[in-house]
Coordinates of C-alpha atoms in Angstrom, one line a residue:
X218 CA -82.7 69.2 -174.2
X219 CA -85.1 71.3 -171.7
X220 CA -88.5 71.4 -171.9
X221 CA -88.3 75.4 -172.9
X222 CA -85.9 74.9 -175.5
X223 CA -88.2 71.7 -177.3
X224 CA -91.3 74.4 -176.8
X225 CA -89.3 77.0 -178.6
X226 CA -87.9 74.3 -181.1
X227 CA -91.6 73.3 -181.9
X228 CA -93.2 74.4 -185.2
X229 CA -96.5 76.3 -185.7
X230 CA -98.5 73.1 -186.0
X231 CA -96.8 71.3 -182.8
X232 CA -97.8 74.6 -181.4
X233 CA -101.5 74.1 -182.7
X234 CA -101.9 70.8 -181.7
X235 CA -100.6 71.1 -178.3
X236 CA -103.1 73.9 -177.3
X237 CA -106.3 71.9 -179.0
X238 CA -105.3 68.7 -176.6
X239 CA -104.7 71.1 -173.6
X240 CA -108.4 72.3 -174.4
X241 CA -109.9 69.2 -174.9
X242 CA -108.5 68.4 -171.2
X243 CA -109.7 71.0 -169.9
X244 CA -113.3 70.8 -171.5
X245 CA -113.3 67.0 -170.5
X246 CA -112.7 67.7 -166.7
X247 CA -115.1 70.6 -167.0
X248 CA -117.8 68.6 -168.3
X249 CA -117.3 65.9 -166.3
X250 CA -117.2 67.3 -162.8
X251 CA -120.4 65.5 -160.8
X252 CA -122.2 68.8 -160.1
X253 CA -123.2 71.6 -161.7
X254 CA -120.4 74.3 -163.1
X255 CA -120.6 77.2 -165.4
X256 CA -118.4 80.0 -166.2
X257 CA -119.2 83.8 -166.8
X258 CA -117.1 86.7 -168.3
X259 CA -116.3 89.9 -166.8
X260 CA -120.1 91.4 -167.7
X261 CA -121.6 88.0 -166.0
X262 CA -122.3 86.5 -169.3
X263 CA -122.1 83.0 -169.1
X264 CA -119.5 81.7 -171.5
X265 CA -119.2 77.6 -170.6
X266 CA -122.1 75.4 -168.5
X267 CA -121.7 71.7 -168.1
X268 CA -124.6 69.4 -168.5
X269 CA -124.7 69.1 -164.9
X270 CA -125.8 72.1 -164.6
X271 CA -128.0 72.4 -167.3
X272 CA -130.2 69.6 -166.1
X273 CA -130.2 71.4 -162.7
X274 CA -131.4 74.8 -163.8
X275 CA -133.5 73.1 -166.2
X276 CA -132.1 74.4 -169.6
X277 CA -132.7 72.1 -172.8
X278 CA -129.4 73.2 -174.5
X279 CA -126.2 75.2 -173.9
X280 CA -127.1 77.7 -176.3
X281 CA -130.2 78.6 -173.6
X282 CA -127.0 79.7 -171.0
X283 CA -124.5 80.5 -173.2
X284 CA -123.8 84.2 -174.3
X285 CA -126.3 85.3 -171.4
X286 CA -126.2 87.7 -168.4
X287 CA -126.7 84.5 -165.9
X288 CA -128.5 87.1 -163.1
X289 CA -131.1 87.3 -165.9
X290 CA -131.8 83.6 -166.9
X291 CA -131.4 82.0 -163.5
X292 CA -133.2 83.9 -160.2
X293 CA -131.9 83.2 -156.7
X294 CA -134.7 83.4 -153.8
X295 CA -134.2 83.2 -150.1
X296 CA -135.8 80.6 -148.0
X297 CA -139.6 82.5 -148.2
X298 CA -139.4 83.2 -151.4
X299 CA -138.3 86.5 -151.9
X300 CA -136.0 87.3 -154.8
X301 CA -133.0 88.3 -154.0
X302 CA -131.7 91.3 -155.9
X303 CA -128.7 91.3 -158.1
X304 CA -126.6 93.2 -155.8
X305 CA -126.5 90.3 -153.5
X306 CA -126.2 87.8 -155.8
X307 CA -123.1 85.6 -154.9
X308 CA -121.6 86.2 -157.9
X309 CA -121.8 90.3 -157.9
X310 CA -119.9 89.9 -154.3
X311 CA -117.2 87.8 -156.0
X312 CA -116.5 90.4 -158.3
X313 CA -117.0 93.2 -156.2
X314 CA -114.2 91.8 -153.4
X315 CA -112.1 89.5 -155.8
X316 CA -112.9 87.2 -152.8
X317 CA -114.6 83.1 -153.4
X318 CA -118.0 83.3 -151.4
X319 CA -119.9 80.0 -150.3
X320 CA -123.5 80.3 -149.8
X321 CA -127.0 78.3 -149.3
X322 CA -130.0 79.6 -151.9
X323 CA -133.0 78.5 -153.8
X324 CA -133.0 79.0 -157.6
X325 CA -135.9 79.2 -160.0
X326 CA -135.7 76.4 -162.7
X327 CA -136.9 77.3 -166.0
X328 CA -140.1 75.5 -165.0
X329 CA -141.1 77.6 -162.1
X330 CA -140.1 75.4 -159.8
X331 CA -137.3 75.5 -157.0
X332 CA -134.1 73.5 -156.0
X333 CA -132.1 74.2 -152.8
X334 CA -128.8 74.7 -154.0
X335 CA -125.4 75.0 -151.9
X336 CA -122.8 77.1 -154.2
X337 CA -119.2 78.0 -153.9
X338 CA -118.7 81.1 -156.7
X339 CA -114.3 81.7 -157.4
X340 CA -113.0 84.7 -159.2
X341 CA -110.6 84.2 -162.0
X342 CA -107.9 86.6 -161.7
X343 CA -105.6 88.4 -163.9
X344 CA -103.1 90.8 -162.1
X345 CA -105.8 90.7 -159.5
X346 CA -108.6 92.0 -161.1
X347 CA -111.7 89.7 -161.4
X348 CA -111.9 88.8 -165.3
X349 CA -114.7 86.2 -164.6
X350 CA -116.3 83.9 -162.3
X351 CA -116.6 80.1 -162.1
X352 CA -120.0 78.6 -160.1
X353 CA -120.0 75.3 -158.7
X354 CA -123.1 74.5 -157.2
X355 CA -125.3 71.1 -155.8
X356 CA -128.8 70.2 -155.2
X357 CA -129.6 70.0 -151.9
X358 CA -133.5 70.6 -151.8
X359 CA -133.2 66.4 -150.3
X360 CA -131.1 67.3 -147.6
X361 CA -133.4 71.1 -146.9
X362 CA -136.3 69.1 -146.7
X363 CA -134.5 66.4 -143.9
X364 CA -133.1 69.0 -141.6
X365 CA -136.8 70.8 -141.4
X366 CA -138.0 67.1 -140.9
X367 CA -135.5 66.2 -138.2
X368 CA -136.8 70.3 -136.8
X369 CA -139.8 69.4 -136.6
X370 CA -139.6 66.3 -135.2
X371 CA -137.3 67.5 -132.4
X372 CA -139.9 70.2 -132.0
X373 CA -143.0 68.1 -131.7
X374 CA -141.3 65.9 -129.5
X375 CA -140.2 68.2 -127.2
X376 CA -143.4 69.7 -126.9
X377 CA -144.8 66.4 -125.9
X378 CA -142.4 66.1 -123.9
X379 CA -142.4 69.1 -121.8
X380 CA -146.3 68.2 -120.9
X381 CA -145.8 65.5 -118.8
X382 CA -142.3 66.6 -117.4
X383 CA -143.7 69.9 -115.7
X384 CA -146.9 68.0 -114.2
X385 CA -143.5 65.4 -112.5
X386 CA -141.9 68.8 -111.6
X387 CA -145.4 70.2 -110.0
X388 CA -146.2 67.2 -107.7
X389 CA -142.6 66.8 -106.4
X390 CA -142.8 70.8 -105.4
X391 CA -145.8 69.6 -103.7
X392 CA -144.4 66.8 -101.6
X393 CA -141.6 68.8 -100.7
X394 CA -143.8 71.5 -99.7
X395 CA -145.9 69.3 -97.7
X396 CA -148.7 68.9 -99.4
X397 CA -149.0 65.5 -99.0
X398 CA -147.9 65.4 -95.4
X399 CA -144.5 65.7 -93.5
X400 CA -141.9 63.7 -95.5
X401 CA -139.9 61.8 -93.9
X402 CA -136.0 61.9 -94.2
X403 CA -135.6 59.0 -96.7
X404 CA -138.5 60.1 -98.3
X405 CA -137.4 63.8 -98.9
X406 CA -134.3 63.1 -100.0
X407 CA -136.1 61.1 -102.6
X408 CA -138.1 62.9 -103.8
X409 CA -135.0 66.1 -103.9
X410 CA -133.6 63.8 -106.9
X411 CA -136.5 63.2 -108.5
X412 CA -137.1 67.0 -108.8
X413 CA -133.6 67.7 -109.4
X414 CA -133.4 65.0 -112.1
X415 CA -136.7 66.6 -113.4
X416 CA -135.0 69.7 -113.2
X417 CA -132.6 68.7 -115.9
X418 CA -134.7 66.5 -117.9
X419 CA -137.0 69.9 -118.8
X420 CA -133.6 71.9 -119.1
X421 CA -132.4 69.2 -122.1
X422 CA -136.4 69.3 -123.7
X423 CA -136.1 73.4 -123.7
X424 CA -132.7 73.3 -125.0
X425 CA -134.0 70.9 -127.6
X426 CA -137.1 73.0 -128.4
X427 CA -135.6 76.5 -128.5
X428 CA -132.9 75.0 -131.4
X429 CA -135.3 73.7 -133.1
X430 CA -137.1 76.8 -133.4
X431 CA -134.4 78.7 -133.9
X432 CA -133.3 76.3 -137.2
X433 CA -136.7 76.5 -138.5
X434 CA -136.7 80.0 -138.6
X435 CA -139.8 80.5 -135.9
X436 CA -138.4 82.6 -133.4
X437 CA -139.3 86.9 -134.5
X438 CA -137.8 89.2 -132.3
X439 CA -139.3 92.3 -130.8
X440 CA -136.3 95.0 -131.0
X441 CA -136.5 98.3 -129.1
X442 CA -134.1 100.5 -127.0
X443 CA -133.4 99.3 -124.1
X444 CA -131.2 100.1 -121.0
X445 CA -128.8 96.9 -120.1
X446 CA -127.5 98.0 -116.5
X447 CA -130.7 97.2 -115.1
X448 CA -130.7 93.8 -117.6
X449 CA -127.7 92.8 -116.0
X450 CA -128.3 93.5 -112.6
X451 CA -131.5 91.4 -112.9
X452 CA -130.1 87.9 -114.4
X453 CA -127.0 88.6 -111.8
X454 CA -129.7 89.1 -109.1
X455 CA -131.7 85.6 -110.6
X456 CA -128.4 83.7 -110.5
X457 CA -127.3 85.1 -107.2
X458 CA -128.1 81.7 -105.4
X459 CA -125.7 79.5 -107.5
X460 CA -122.3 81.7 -107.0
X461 CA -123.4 81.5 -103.6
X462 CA -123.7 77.8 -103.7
X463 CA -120.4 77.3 -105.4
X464 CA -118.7 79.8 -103.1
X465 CA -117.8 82.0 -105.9
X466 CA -117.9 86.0 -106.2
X467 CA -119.7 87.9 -109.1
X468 CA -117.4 91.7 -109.6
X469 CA -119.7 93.7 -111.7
X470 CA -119.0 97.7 -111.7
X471 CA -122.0 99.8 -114.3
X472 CA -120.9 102.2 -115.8
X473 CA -121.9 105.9 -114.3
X474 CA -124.4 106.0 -117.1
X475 CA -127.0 104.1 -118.8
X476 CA -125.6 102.2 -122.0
X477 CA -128.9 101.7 -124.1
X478 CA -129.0 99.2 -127.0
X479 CA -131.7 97.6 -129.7
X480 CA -132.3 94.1 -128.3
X481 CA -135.4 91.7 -127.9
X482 CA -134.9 91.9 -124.0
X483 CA -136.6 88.4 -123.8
X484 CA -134.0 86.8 -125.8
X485 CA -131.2 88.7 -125.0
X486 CA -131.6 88.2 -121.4
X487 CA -131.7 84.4 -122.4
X488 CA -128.3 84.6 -124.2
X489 CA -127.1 86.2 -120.9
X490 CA -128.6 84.2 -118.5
X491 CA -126.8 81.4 -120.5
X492 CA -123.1 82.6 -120.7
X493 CA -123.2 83.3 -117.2
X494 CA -124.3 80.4 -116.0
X495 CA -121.5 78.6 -118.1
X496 CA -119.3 80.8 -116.4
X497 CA -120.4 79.9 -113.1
X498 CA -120.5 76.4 -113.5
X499 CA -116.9 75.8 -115.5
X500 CA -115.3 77.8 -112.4
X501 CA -113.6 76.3 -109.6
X502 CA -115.1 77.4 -106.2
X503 CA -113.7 80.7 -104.1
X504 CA -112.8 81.8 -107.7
X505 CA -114.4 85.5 -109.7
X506 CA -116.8 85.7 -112.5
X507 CA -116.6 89.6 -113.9
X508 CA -119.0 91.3 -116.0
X509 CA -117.9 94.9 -117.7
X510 CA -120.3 96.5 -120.4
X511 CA -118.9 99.8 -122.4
X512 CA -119.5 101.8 -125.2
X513 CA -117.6 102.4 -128.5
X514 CA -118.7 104.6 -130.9
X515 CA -120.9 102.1 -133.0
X516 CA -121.1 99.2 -130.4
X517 CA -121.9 98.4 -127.1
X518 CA -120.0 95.7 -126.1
X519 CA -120.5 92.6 -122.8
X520 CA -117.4 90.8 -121.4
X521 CA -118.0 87.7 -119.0
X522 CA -114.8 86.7 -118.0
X523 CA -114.7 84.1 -115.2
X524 CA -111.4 82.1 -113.9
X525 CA -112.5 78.5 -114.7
X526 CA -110.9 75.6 -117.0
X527 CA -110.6 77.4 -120.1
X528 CA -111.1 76.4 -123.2
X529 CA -108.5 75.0 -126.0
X530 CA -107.2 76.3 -128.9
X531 CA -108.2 73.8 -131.5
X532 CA -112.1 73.9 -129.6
X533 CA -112.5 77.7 -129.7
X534 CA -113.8 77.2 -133.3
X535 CA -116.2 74.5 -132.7
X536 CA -117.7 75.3 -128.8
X537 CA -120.9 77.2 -131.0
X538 CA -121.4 73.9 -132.8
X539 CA -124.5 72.0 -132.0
X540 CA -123.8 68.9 -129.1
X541 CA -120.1 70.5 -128.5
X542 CA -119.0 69.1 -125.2
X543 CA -115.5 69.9 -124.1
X544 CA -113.3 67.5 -121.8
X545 CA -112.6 68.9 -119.1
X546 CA -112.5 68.2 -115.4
X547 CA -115.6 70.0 -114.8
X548 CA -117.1 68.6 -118.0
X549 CA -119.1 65.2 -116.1
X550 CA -120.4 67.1 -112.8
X551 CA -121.9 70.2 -115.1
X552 CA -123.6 68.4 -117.9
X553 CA -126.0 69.4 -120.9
X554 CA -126.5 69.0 -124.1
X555 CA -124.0 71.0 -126.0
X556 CA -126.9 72.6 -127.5
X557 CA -126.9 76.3 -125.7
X558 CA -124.1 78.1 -127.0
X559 CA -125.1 77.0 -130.6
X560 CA -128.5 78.7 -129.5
X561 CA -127.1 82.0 -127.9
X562 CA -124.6 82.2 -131.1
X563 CA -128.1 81.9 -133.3
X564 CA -129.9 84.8 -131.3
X565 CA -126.9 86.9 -131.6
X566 CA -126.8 86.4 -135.1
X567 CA -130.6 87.3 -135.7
X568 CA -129.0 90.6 -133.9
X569 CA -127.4 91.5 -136.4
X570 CA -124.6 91.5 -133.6
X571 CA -121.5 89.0 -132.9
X572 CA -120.1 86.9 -129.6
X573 CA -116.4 86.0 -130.0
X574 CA -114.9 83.8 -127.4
X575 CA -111.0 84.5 -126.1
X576 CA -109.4 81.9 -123.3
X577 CA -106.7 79.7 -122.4
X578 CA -106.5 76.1 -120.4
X579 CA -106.7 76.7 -117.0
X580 CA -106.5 80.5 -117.4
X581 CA -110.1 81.1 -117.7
X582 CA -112.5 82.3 -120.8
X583 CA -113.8 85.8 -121.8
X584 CA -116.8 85.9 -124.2
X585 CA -117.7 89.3 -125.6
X586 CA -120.9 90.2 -127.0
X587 CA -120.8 93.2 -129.6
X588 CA -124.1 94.9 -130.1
X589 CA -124.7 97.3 -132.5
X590 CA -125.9 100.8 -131.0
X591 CA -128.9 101.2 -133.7
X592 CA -131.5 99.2 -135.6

């Protein structure tokens, strides 16, 4: 006998009791789940709340939650503070796109005070219309308060770093300018690696110190029109000395007329300045680095493209993660820290703009920058 035909052979009781033990299932792996859940109806009233998540919003009972509208009984801050509004709420988005949304937030306990929470919000569907919601979310106001440690740590350290590195870099300039006297052969070439090896140990401290900046939230950028031929032209002009040392050939053709975009010029020629290098140096010698900017209707958009090592597939995702290095032949000559394309993708972000990265091994990379053509 099938499992449909005992179901249809049960009696009204069978029936009865089967449902009750289903529910008590489900309610025991509800309640049980290690972090903080709750469910909420189609108006956002919350209908179930594990104690999980009672402890963490601070709530002495279900019955506080229960029956609620949970925008109204729980507020969600940003980092600084400022409430967000109910339109943005992770939960309104669920049910406005159907979609799951994860997000990072701080919400207000019922004592005033805050928790860092990291939530993952999942419609319940019926014929594919949102009928509820169900939160999970964790306290991670321990592991908040650790990252802006480590921050500022990095950031103090490169700091104190950077003192006592430029002052190396300034009196081996000197030598090798003579200040001290003809240097002899020996001697010059010398002191050439101390200042080259200078010259890398302030590029690791900067890259050090501008991430750790950029994760504590201190860098403010300055946006105004501006026109991004002559930005271009410049940082080409700047790195015009290292394609000519590595025997390659920069093709960059402006368009006939100026392309003007909102940018903090001092970043954005950083995030530039950046790219391009990495083009340069992850390309073979007597190859091309090409640079095309264009206009759409609601972007402006920047191709590098250069014909180096490419990148692979499975990498592509991870190369704007912090200390990414790739293997690749060129990977032990260049160097760094893995930390500047996690940087540039950060500034690009604060644009309100987006960098996507296309390339294949040995075929070269093309990373695009898409600005948007107003504030």
């Amino acid at each position: 006998m099938t499992k449909r035909t005992e179901s249809a052979n049960a009696t009204p009781l069978q029936k009865g009791r089967s449902l009750a033990q289903e529910k008590a299932v489900s309610d025991a792996l509800f309640l049980s789940i290690g972090e903080g859940a709750l469910v909420t109806d189609a108006k956002g009233k919350v209908s179930r709340i594990n104690n999980c998540a009672l402890e963490l919003l601070g709530f002495s009972s279900p019955e506080d939650a229960i029956g609620k509208w949970y925008p109204s009984i729980v507020v969600a801050e940003d980092e600084a503070g400022t409430r967000i509004p109910n339109i943005n709420r992770p939960i309104t988005e669920v049910f406005l796109t159907g979609k799951t949304v994860f997000k990072k937030l701080y919400y207000r306990r019922q004592d005033q005070t805050r928790i860092a929470v990291a939530l993952t919000v999942s419609p319940v569907l019926l014929d594919g219309i949102p009928i509820g919601a169900i939160e999970v979310f964790r306290d991670i106001t321990e592991e908040v308060r650790l990252e802006r440690a480590k921050d500022e740590f990095i950031s103090l350290a490169s700091h104190q770093l950077r003192t006592p590195a430029t002052g190396v870099k300034q009196y081996a300039g000197m030598l090798l300018e003579g200040y001290a006297g003809k240097l002899r052969e020996m001697q010059r070439a010398m002191v050439e690696t101390i200042y080259e090896s200078n010259e890398r140990q302030i590029t690791i401290i900067n890259d050090l110190l501008r991430v750790a900046q950029v994760d504590a939230g201190q860098i403010q950028l300055i946006k105004l029109p501006s026109p991004l031929i002559p930005l271009l032209t410049d940082v080409l002009n700047e790195q015009a000395h290292k394609f000519k040392a590595r025997a390659q050939t920069v093709v960059f053709d402006p368009p006939p007329e100026e392309i003007w975009a909102p940018i903090d010029v001092k970043h954005i020629r950083m995030v530039l300045e950046n790219i391009i290098d990495n083009a340069s140096k992850y390309t073979p010698p007597n190859k091309n680095v090409y640079l095309a900017l264009k206009k759409t209707p609601r972007y402006v958009l920047i191709d590098i493209t250069d014909e180096g090592v490419g990148i692979p597939k499975e990498a592509l995702a991870l190369i704007f993660n912090k200390f990414t290095r790739l293997d690749n032949p060129l990977s032990t000559e260049v160097g760094g820290t893995g930390l500047g394309l996690y940087w540039v993708k950060k500034i690009i972000d604060l644009h309100g703009a987006h960098i996507h990265v296309r390339s294949r091994p040995g075929k070269g990379s093309t990373f695009t920058i898409r600005l948007p053509q107003s504030l």
